[in-house]
XYZ file of C-alpha atoms in Angstrom:
740
model
C 54.195 153.357 76.156
C 56.103 155.791 78.353
C 55.956 159.324 77.004
C 59.374 160.852 76.268
C 60.481 164.333 75.189
C 60.859 162.989 71.624
C 58.590 161.668 68.871
C 54.799 161.816 68.534
C 53.919 162.539 72.095
C 52.449 166.006 71.569
C 51.927 167.995 68.354
C 51.533 165.094 65.923
C 48.722 163.458 67.900
C 47.007 166.829 68.364
C 47.216 167.579 64.613
C 45.633 164.243 63.727
C 42.795 164.743 66.159
C 42.121 168.182 64.744
C 42.181 166.643 61.273
C 39.411 164.247 62.302
C 37.291 167.164 63.498
C 37.827 169.064 60.240
C 36.739 166.035 58.224
C 33.570 165.754 60.306
C 32.916 169.460 59.871
C 33.263 169.177 56.095
C 30.983 166.103 56.021
C 28.227 168.012 57.790
C 28.450 170.922 55.376
C 25.507 169.538 53.484
C 23.256 170.128 56.482
C 23.303 173.831 55.808
C 22.035 173.205 52.278
C 18.824 171.886 53.796
C 18.006 175.354 55.130
C 17.435 177.606 52.102
C 16.273 180.395 54.418
C 19.948 181.319 54.749
C 20.672 183.465 51.761
C 24.209 182.265 51.330
C 23.830 178.647 52.441
C 23.309 177.294 48.960
C 25.902 179.429 47.291
C 29.118 177.990 45.763
C 31.036 179.893 48.393
C 29.533 177.869 51.211
C 30.109 174.631 49.344
C 33.699 175.606 48.635
C 34.293 176.378 52.293
C 32.896 172.984 53.268
C 35.026 171.198 50.662
C 38.107 173.121 51.799
C 37.505 172.053 55.402
C 37.202 168.437 54.365
C 40.395 168.514 52.262
C 42.375 170.273 54.998
C 41.176 167.780 57.558
C 42.173 164.863 55.360
C 45.556 166.463 54.743
C 46.182 166.890 58.426
C 44.872 163.433 59.244
C 47.045 161.620 56.696
C 50.154 163.578 57.631
C 50.789 164.353 53.991
C 52.018 167.798 54.907
C 55.082 166.529 56.760
C 57.290 167.280 53.804
C 55.272 170.109 52.299
C 56.896 173.527 51.992
C 55.718 176.451 54.076
C 54.195 178.234 51.093
C 51.565 175.461 50.824
C 50.231 176.422 54.217
C 50.349 180.088 53.277
C 48.180 179.362 50.225
C 45.817 177.219 52.268
C 45.249 179.801 54.952
C 45.035 182.666 52.464
C 42.499 180.856 50.281
C 40.374 179.935 53.272
C 40.400 183.540 54.426
C 39.337 184.917 51.026
C 36.644 182.338 50.456
C 35.105 182.698 53.875
C 35.297 186.481 53.791
C 33.708 186.554 50.305
C 30.987 184.186 51.407
C 30.145 186.223 54.460
C 30.195 189.446 52.509
C 28.264 187.966 49.614
C 25.674 186.657 52.015
C 25.205 190.130 53.358
C 26.351 189.248 56.796
C 27.345 192.317 58.866
C 29.786 190.036 60.782
C 32.368 189.975 57.980
C 34.703 192.360 59.865
C 34.657 190.105 62.923
C 35.355 187.066 60.729
C 38.407 188.674 59.095
C 39.691 189.838 62.498
C 39.275 186.296 63.800
C 41.253 184.788 60.902
C 44.104 187.313 61.252
C 44.504 187.327 65.008
C 44.808 183.542 65.298
C 48.257 183.241 63.591
C 49.622 186.096 65.698
C 48.271 184.540 68.845
C 50.054 181.262 68.128
C 53.219 183.086 67.036
C 53.663 185.378 70.026
C 52.030 183.512 72.883
C 52.360 180.111 74.486
C 50.035 177.292 73.444
C 47.622 177.855 76.311
C 47.595 181.617 75.819
C 47.029 181.275 72.080
C 44.160 178.866 72.605
C 42.635 181.321 75.071
C 42.934 184.134 72.510
C 41.293 182.072 69.775
C 38.540 180.953 72.131
C 37.875 184.523 73.164
C 37.544 185.679 69.574
C 35.330 182.707 68.741
C 33.057 183.491 71.670
C 32.914 187.113 70.550
C 31.908 186.107 67.053
C 29.236 183.782 68.427
C 27.857 186.700 70.390
C 27.809 188.810 67.217
C 25.849 186.075 65.408
C 23.374 185.972 68.262
C 22.873 189.732 68.014
C 22.451 189.499 64.255
C 19.841 186.811 64.675
C 18.033 188.930 67.210
C 18.090 192.034 65.043
C 17.516 190.319 61.721
C 14.751 187.851 62.217
C 14.900 187.107 58.527
C 18.035 185.054 59.101
C 16.007 182.408 60.793
C 17.370 179.268 62.452
C 18.962 178.140 59.219
C 21.014 181.279 58.898
C 22.158 181.034 62.507
C 23.092 177.395 62.043
C 25.032 178.234 58.895
C 26.949 180.991 60.716
C 27.780 178.723 63.616
C 28.818 175.979 61.227
C 31.035 178.365 59.307
C 32.622 179.569 62.562
C 33.413 176.025 63.672
C 34.893 175.082 60.301
C 37.027 178.227 60.151
C 38.230 177.724 63.705
C 39.228 174.136 63.125
C 40.962 174.892 59.826
C 43.003 177.756 61.260
C 43.953 175.959 64.460
C 44.750 172.753 62.591
C 46.979 174.507 60.083
C 48.808 176.458 62.777
C 49.257 173.398 64.947
C 50.570 171.564 61.906
C 53.137 174.273 61.303
C 54.110 174.404 64.943
C 54.216 170.618 65.112
C 56.593 170.313 62.203
C 58.817 173.000 63.682
C 58.726 171.131 66.986
C 59.567 167.838 65.320
C 62.481 169.468 63.523
C 63.746 170.798 66.822
C 63.191 167.378 68.398
C 65.172 165.697 65.635
C 68.022 168.159 65.955
C 68.024 167.740 69.712
C 67.889 163.945 69.426
C 70.768 163.959 66.957
C 72.780 166.235 69.234
C 71.842 164.114 72.261
C 72.713 160.773 70.687
C 75.888 161.938 68.915
C 77.187 164.035 71.802
C 80.538 162.916 73.219
C 79.204 163.894 76.657
C 77.387 161.012 78.382
C 73.786 162.055 79.071
C 70.433 160.568 80.047
C 66.772 161.430 80.637
C 65.193 160.101 83.823
C 61.612 160.100 84.971
C 60.690 161.333 88.424
C 61.235 157.810 89.735
C 64.890 158.056 88.560
C 64.431 155.412 85.862
C 66.306 155.985 82.622
C 64.031 157.012 79.729
C 66.834 157.615 77.225
C 70.624 157.142 77.275
C 73.019 158.251 74.561
C 75.881 156.229 73.084
C 78.505 158.058 75.175
C 76.796 156.956 78.392
C 76.560 153.397 77.090
C 80.280 153.397 76.413
C 81.024 154.952 79.800
C 79.085 152.249 81.646
C 80.013 149.418 79.236
C 76.318 148.552 78.764
C 73.934 148.413 75.801
C 71.121 150.933 75.515
C 68.435 148.344 76.124
C 70.220 147.375 79.346
C 70.054 150.937 80.592
C 66.597 152.129 79.525
C 64.131 151.352 82.273
C 66.867 150.834 84.883
C 66.857 152.908 88.063
C 69.983 155.017 88.146
C 70.476 154.152 91.809
C 71.041 150.531 90.786
C 74.057 151.682 88.770
C 75.757 153.331 91.760
C 78.595 151.830 93.739
C 77.127 150.626 97.065
C 79.927 152.532 98.795
C 78.558 155.790 97.324
C 76.150 156.589 100.142
C 75.457 160.164 99.022
C 74.456 159.394 95.435
C 70.850 158.464 96.167
C 70.395 161.644 98.191
C 71.549 164.172 95.649
C 70.121 162.452 92.536
C 66.677 163.331 93.856
C 67.672 166.906 94.675
C 67.445 168.331 91.131
C 64.625 170.832 90.639
C 63.440 173.184 87.919
C 65.056 176.275 89.396
C 68.700 175.228 89.448
C 71.231 172.726 88.166
C 72.548 170.363 90.823
C 76.189 169.321 90.439
C 77.949 166.604 92.379
C 80.110 163.511 91.955
C 79.116 159.861 92.032
C 80.677 156.426 91.648
C 79.120 154.270 88.917
C 79.617 150.530 88.531
C 80.391 148.685 85.317
C 79.338 145.048 84.799
C 82.901 143.869 85.488
C 82.845 145.543 88.915
C 85.142 148.421 88.020
C 84.203 151.854 89.333
C 83.784 154.982 87.224
C 84.168 158.295 89.025
C 81.863 160.816 87.345
C 80.884 164.430 87.830
C 77.124 164.768 87.290
C 74.990 167.828 86.494
C 71.210 167.382 86.609
C 68.056 169.482 86.456
C 64.303 169.019 86.425
C 62.444 169.803 83.161
C 58.710 170.617 83.190
C 57.307 170.839 79.608
C 53.919 172.397 78.752
C 52.720 169.104 77.329
C 53.586 165.810 78.932
C 55.023 164.813 82.304
C 58.120 166.285 83.982
C 61.439 164.520 83.641
C 65.085 164.933 84.700
C 68.072 165.553 82.434
C 71.583 164.528 83.537
C 75.038 164.872 82.017
C 78.051 162.854 83.181
C 81.777 163.584 82.929
C 84.277 160.793 83.482
C 86.854 161.998 86.024
C 88.273 158.586 86.921
C 91.718 159.270 85.423
C 91.719 162.795 86.838
C 90.919 161.583 90.339
C 93.516 158.810 89.983
C 96.127 161.395 88.971
C 95.090 163.597 91.870
C 95.441 160.675 94.247
C 98.854 159.855 92.777
C 100.002 163.452 93.204
C 98.660 163.520 96.743
C 100.495 160.262 97.456
C 103.721 161.633 95.979
C 103.384 164.760 98.061
C 103.704 162.806 101.310
C 105.526 159.606 100.292
C 109.052 158.708 99.292
C 108.982 157.472 95.666
C 111.607 154.736 96.177
C 110.549 153.018 99.396
C 106.908 154.106 99.646
C 107.505 155.394 103.176
C 106.359 158.805 104.317
C 108.576 161.769 103.466
C 109.897 164.740 105.418
C 106.800 166.899 104.820
C 104.375 164.442 106.377
C 106.821 163.569 109.168
C 107.076 167.207 110.250
C 103.315 167.661 109.935
C 102.605 164.692 112.201
C 105.329 165.757 114.599
C 103.766 169.214 114.891
C 100.369 167.641 115.579
C 101.874 165.318 118.211
C 103.665 168.190 119.958
C 100.434 170.201 119.973
C 98.499 167.251 121.410
C 100.989 166.149 124.095
C 102.774 169.401 124.774
C 106.325 170.336 123.729
C 107.791 169.490 127.144
C 105.858 166.320 127.960
C 108.691 163.980 126.998
C 106.239 161.759 125.111
C 107.286 162.859 121.608
C 110.662 161.924 120.177
C 112.516 161.281 116.934
C 114.992 158.576 116.013
C 117.180 159.490 113.041
C 118.925 156.515 111.461
C 121.740 156.940 108.929
C 123.305 153.894 107.258
C 127.049 153.499 107.765
C 129.346 153.462 104.700
C 126.367 153.504 102.357
C 128.364 155.575 99.883
C 130.725 152.647 99.438
C 127.786 150.543 98.217
C 126.774 153.157 95.669
C 130.335 153.785 94.485
C 131.428 150.169 94.271
C 128.227 148.315 93.272
C 126.231 151.094 91.654
C 123.157 153.068 92.617
C 120.819 150.243 91.626
C 122.408 148.085 94.325
C 122.058 150.964 96.774
C 118.368 151.285 95.917
C 117.884 147.545 96.533
C 119.446 147.943 99.962
C 117.061 150.780 100.816
C 113.950 148.995 99.533
C 114.942 145.838 101.433
C 115.565 147.444 104.791
C 112.527 149.788 104.630
C 109.978 147.025 105.453
C 112.310 145.691 108.146
C 112.335 149.054 109.849
C 108.563 149.383 109.416
C 108.118 146.058 111.203
C 110.271 147.174 114.127
C 108.310 150.273 115.133
C 105.246 150.710 117.321
C 101.827 150.911 115.603
C 101.404 154.552 116.595
C 104.873 155.553 115.377
C 105.595 157.038 111.948
C 108.493 155.883 109.768
C 109.776 158.246 107.071
C 112.688 158.447 104.664
C 114.029 161.994 104.570
C 117.219 161.615 102.552
C 119.438 159.262 100.609
C 120.096 156.792 103.411
C 118.411 158.593 106.308
C 115.284 157.265 108.002
C 113.362 158.880 110.855
C 110.907 157.359 113.299
C 108.470 159.700 115.049
C 107.517 158.322 118.469
C 104.370 159.777 120.042
C 103.868 157.799 123.256
C 107.274 157.538 124.914
C 107.325 156.558 128.562
C 110.776 158.111 129.105
C 113.986 158.802 127.145
C 115.206 155.239 127.707
C 112.077 154.002 125.942
C 113.269 155.905 122.870
C 116.682 154.226 123.168
C 115.015 150.810 123.361
C 113.090 151.548 120.168
C 116.296 152.644 118.491
C 117.864 149.349 119.551
C 115.045 147.452 117.844
C 115.765 149.362 114.654
C 119.433 148.374 114.841
C 118.460 144.727 115.405
C 116.187 144.841 112.351
C 119.241 145.643 110.230
C 121.382 142.819 111.608
C 120.120 140.145 109.204
C 122.502 140.005 106.215
C 121.278 141.080 102.788
C 122.392 139.660 99.476
C 123.565 142.408 97.146
C 125.185 141.607 93.802
C 125.532 137.994 94.867
C 127.423 138.791 98.063
C 126.209 139.072 101.681
C 125.933 142.580 103.063
C 125.198 143.562 106.658
C 123.870 147.082 107.089
C 124.675 149.035 110.220
C 123.464 152.455 111.206
C 124.281 155.397 113.404
C 121.144 156.466 115.277
C 120.471 159.796 116.930
C 117.729 160.087 119.547
C 115.991 163.356 120.477
C 113.093 163.729 122.903
C 110.969 166.879 123.195
C 111.395 167.799 126.830
C 111.670 171.586 126.806
C 109.108 174.380 126.338
C 109.003 175.759 122.819
C 110.154 172.547 121.122
C 108.979 172.265 117.535
C 109.093 169.586 114.846
C 111.984 171.077 112.862
C 114.037 171.590 116.007
C 113.402 168.027 117.157
C 114.593 166.690 113.805
C 117.646 168.932 113.957
C 118.517 167.636 117.417
C 118.174 164.022 116.278
C 120.457 164.786 113.333
C 123.052 166.325 115.643
C 122.957 163.239 117.869
C 123.332 161.018 114.808
C 126.409 162.988 113.685
C 127.957 162.441 117.100
C 127.292 158.706 116.709
C 129.055 158.833 113.341
C 132.019 160.638 114.829
C 132.237 158.200 117.733
C 132.834 155.254 115.431
C 129.456 154.520 113.785
C 127.000 151.704 114.527
C 126.041 153.496 117.735
C 123.058 155.135 119.406
C 123.473 158.652 120.813
C 120.966 160.678 122.841
C 120.842 164.401 122.192
C 121.872 166.745 124.989
C 122.817 170.414 125.239
C 126.478 169.749 124.537
C 125.538 168.266 121.168
C 123.474 171.335 120.372
C 126.389 173.550 121.289
C 128.690 171.489 119.113
C 126.221 171.620 116.225
C 125.928 175.402 116.490
C 129.698 175.700 116.729
C 130.107 173.521 113.658
C 127.538 175.567 111.760
C 129.323 178.786 112.663
C 132.656 177.270 111.690
C 131.239 176.263 108.315
C 129.993 179.810 107.758
C 133.374 181.277 108.708
C 135.258 178.824 106.469
C 133.062 179.708 103.519
C 133.782 183.389 104.119
C 137.524 182.738 104.549
C 137.694 180.950 101.172
C 135.797 183.731 99.446
C 137.802 186.557 101.077
C 141.296 184.983 100.889
C 141.283 184.549 104.645
C 143.403 181.385 104.404
C 147.129 181.060 103.927
C 149.586 178.477 102.628
C 152.733 177.167 104.261
C 155.274 175.140 102.360
C 157.382 172.239 103.626
C 160.479 171.663 101.491
C 161.575 168.356 99.959
C 165.370 168.160 99.571
C 167.895 165.926 97.889
C 169.536 163.631 100.490
C 172.915 163.890 98.802
C 173.238 167.656 98.407
C 170.444 169.171 100.512
C 169.193 171.014 97.421
C 165.437 171.844 97.594
C 163.641 170.086 94.750
C 159.986 170.582 95.706
C 157.599 172.174 98.176
C 154.407 170.672 99.606
C 151.644 173.257 99.989
C 149.864 173.032 103.354
C 146.721 175.132 103.922
C 146.413 177.010 107.208
C 143.586 179.033 108.746
C 144.099 181.921 111.120
C 140.600 182.497 112.487
C 140.086 186.157 113.501
C 138.445 185.156 116.808
C 139.654 181.619 117.575
C 143.214 181.932 116.328
C 144.843 179.163 114.327
C 142.509 176.251 113.537
C 144.260 173.009 112.644
C 143.660 171.345 109.289
C 142.528 168.175 111.086
C 139.468 170.208 112.170
C 138.505 172.294 109.155
C 139.538 169.913 106.337
C 137.033 167.192 107.417
C 134.425 169.928 107.804
C 135.139 171.109 104.265
C 134.794 167.560 102.943
C 131.490 166.990 104.759
C 129.963 170.269 103.572
C 131.300 170.203 100.006
C 133.521 173.250 100.585
C 136.582 171.129 99.853
C 136.105 171.727 96.124
C 136.263 175.515 96.536
C 139.064 175.154 99.077
C 141.095 172.908 96.781
C 140.665 175.318 93.876
C 141.947 178.175 96.040
C 144.987 176.137 97.119
C 145.848 175.208 93.523
C 145.502 178.774 92.289
C 147.516 180.262 95.133
C 150.282 177.637 95.096
C 150.850 178.048 91.337
C 150.997 181.831 91.717
C 153.674 181.490 94.432
C 155.611 178.915 92.420
C 155.743 181.240 89.405
C 157.472 183.875 91.556
C 159.933 181.429 93.136
C 160.983 179.874 89.852
C 162.180 183.310 88.731
C 164.401 183.558 91.815
C 165.491 179.948 92.310
C 166.765 178.880 88.915
C 167.656 175.229 88.884
C 167.489 172.209 86.661
C 165.067 170.549 86.955
C 162.844 173.472 87.966
C 161.432 173.745 91.485
C 158.141 171.916 91.925
C 155.131 172.333 94.186
C 152.647 169.661 95.236
C 149.130 170.092 96.624
C 146.846 167.623 98.384
C 143.704 166.653 96.444
C 140.725 164.888 98.008
C 138.511 162.285 96.444
C 135.676 164.846 96.345
C 137.746 167.029 94.030
C 138.652 164.150 91.728
C 134.975 163.186 91.524
C 133.943 166.652 90.303
C 133.418 166.610 86.523
C 135.930 168.856 84.827
C 138.554 168.811 87.578
C 141.336 167.928 85.150
C 140.126 170.696 82.842
C 140.306 173.185 85.692
C 143.907 172.157 86.428
C 144.787 172.609 82.755
C 143.191 176.059 82.797
C 145.239 177.136 85.831
C 148.448 175.817 84.282
C 147.814 177.793 81.097
C 147.066 180.951 83.090
C 150.189 180.706 85.305
C 153.749 181.095 83.911
C 155.312 178.036 85.539
C 157.704 175.578 83.942
C 156.081 172.428 82.494
C 156.038 169.494 84.874
C 156.229 171.738 87.943
C 152.951 170.669 89.549
C 152.258 167.544 91.552
C 149.067 166.379 93.220
C 149.064 164.218 96.323
C 146.323 161.636 96.866
C 145.749 158.967 99.488
C 145.064 155.264 98.991
C 141.390 155.725 99.847
C 140.957 157.976 96.809
C 141.909 155.327 94.253
C 139.565 152.830 95.939
C 136.450 154.927 96.562
C 136.370 157.155 93.486
C 135.335 155.416 90.283
C 136.531 158.230 88.061
C 139.934 158.501 89.764
C 141.777 156.423 87.157
C 140.498 158.399 84.184
C 141.096 161.750 85.873
C 144.625 160.802 86.913
C 145.435 159.727 83.366
C 144.315 163.109 82.043
C 146.433 164.890 84.665
C 149.448 162.798 83.725
C 148.974 163.829 80.103
C 149.206 167.468 81.244
C 152.634 166.784 82.787
C 151.305 166.710 86.377
C 153.045 164.289 88.734
C 150.834 162.018 90.851
C 152.101 161.342 94.388
C 150.623 158.610 96.606
C 150.692 160.108 100.119
C 150.914 158.192 103.439
C 151.899 155.005 101.662
C 151.860 151.974 103.955
C 149.037 153.099 106.236
C 146.102 152.162 104.035
C 144.516 148.874 103.079
C 144.787 148.945 99.298
C 146.302 146.172 97.262
C 149.788 146.679 95.883
C 148.221 145.953 92.491
C 146.845 149.492 92.531
C 150.418 150.796 92.177
C 150.628 149.111 88.800
C 147.097 149.831 87.645
C 146.962 153.521 88.551
C 149.224 156.246 87.104
C 151.433 156.875 90.147
C 154.819 158.678 89.853
C 155.999 159.057 93.452
C 155.455 157.153 96.716
C 155.527 159.186 99.921
C 156.408 156.812 102.762
C 154.423 157.545 105.894
C 156.322 159.049 108.803
C 155.374 156.095 111.052
C 157.984 154.003 109.209
C 160.667 156.683 109.545
C 160.314 157.769 113.184
C 160.678 154.148 114.386
C 163.579 153.374 112.110
C 165.960 153.058 115.092
C 163.763 150.642 117.068
C 164.882 147.471 115.321
C 165.557 145.749 112.077
C 161.900 144.981 111.201
C 161.226 148.527 110.074
C 164.436 148.521 108.119
C 163.394 145.342 106.329
C 159.977 146.814 105.432
C 161.568 150.018 104.181
C 164.114 148.111 102.153
C 161.269 146.107 100.574
C 159.370 149.292 99.750
C 162.380 150.837 98.036
C 163.021 147.645 96.093
C 159.393 147.543 94.956
C 159.511 151.223 93.947
C 162.626 150.643 91.849
C 160.963 147.672 90.151
C 157.924 149.805 89.313
C 160.063 152.798 88.312
C 158.617 154.968 91.066
C 160.402 157.718 92.952
C 160.212 157.751 96.771
C 159.955 160.580 99.292
C 160.331 159.794 103.004
C 158.101 161.949 105.196
C 158.527 162.884 108.850
C 162.350 162.862 108.888
C 163.387 164.390 112.213
C 167.154 163.797 112.553
C 170.279 163.770 110.392
C 170.854 160.110 111.391
C 167.555 159.138 109.766
C 168.617 160.937 106.593
C 171.844 158.942 106.529
C 170.025 155.616 106.945
C 167.434 156.514 104.311
C 170.152 157.470 101.885
C 171.740 154.080 102.494
C 168.450 152.454 101.405
C 168.607 154.455 98.215
C 166.123 157.138 99.278
C 166.820 160.193 97.164
C 164.376 162.735 98.647
C 163.286 163.465 102.216
C 160.873 165.805 103.946
C 160.498 166.666 107.642
C 161.609 168.825 110.517
C 165.199 167.630 110.030
C 165.089 169.606 106.790
C 162.733 172.436 107.659
C 159.457 173.140 109.377
C 156.572 174.367 107.130
C 157.454 177.885 106.011
C 155.187 180.859 105.328
C 155.281 181.937 101.710
C 157.365 184.975 102.593
C 160.197 182.842 104.040
C 160.482 180.378 101.196
C 162.823 182.506 99.061
C 165.274 182.962 101.954
C 165.283 179.209 102.608
C 165.901 178.433 98.956
C 168.852 180.826 98.800
C 170.287 179.499 102.064
C 169.981 175.859 100.991
C 171.470 176.618 97.637
C 174.469 178.220 99.385
C 174.878 175.203 101.668
C 174.621 172.841 98.717
C 177.396 174.690 96.892
C 179.602 174.608 99.969
C 179.065 170.865 100.279
C 179.826 170.436 96.619
C 183.140 172.403 96.941
C 184.080 170.374 100.012
C 183.431 167.122 98.204
C 185.555 168.317 95.266
C 188.555 168.791 97.563
């Protein structure tokens, strides 16, 4: 059988062979009795020594000492020492000192030296004692051949007894260690195996069997290389690299019977015992899940989790590599940034799940429309970028952008309805020294924003004017943020008056910006910027706070019943902010204005696009805030919204008023609007009134309140008090005239 590090491969066999020799030595003890010339040969001491050798040999041979306590061996060795020493001394042998030295040095030799060294020590002492016997025989001829034979016989018996007993002790200690090691090896949760020098498995523990889904008998005798995944080309090389001077560590791929692969870290070394052949010891650690998690994390690091496309990090990395390979001014590297049009409407109206389905549906379409060498990435909510690395010219980039637009043209089915996605695409080509990946992406984004501003569903190529506009817009955003924080804005107020008396009843707050370098910037420029950058929330809060503070001062001066009101414009972004109604309530509590003095103006698009608009408006109504629907008649909402949403006042768009004199059609529409407002119990304000004649006609329709240049231009806050006093004086004069 194949010798292993365990079992009866060493000390047990040696002990039994020594036992056989001891038995033979005891059986030949009677030979010495045939030579009476030896004075001690026929003594009881010599017979006892022979009997002791025979018993010890039988004991060793039968293995009866396996369970014997250590003291039994102490007694055995001690008795043998005393008997032999007494026999030698009683026989008058001058070699008794050498005999005692021999019996004492043997245990120490086996205790403090290796097996080979101990055997050499014992052999040396034995040879020395044999030399002493030879000298005694030479000096004492009376000993005769019989005496010499008896001395040699006694030396052999003593040597075998001592060595046998010591080997037995060492063997049992070795077996105990082997058993402990086997138990630790077999019960260890760490998969492990012993291999011979031919890399065949000698032993495998239960953990390794479980790891490889094989029984022990299927593994023992198998070459470890047969268990490797054929794709693991390096396994065979390093498995043979283990030596006795170091532990070799590496990783391999093991195969299970079902074909699944186990990734394992392996540590192996070569073991060279004193007895028996060399072998290899290996331990395995299953790292399959760890490597799978690492691969997942690595995938997440460079991929978009929703669509599986590459993300911004990998896009910029590949773009940097492409620019380094082709040169930043070669014109071969470009980016196409695609942003879906009106994608927010999908999320707001159908939910984010529907929006995700749109993105996951169009992602493979876009992937199928690009060149093999190009890279498609998703870098934002509805933004996709294609990195082109082999452009022939800028028009080639435009052609590729056109293919992307065509890929979107096929209708999708979302929530049971057809949906056609369109996109605004910005094209940027690296054609200048110093171009980098981030700058190229920024240029493509600027071109895409121009496409959005030009009407969407377009392709725009980046040029220097776009960069200038982008830098200007960025600077304007920075300045607007600073103006909001430093009270660098101002409010003007356009009055709303009663058509019958001219009495001011309300003021609409209009935000203005006097830029320190550019002068006055119109709201049609900075309000859209604020909405796009999210600054509209901070801007709206500043307008509310400032307008209420002004109103508190004016109500102390302009006492009227009902009290003077102020209205502010509120965007859909503000209504969508959680806690907006709570913020309004907080400002009302902190400002000493009469209840019901605040109104907010919204447009029709707000009540369509903002899901939370209805709930927020209801909360505002409960606070006594009036809700005004601004620019009524210019939107596309259903008239049903007027009944469903909490609206108090309709503000008729100026386009209906300024063309009031052109014919009867406008008059009919206005008359219908006023009739509808009365039916719904809504008040009406006509905007854009520019002449007294228009006021007269509107009053004939039943319009109670008007607003426009015919009443007053927007007034700075400092001029409002004078206007209120003046209008109040005029109203009293009109009232006295009417009383006459």
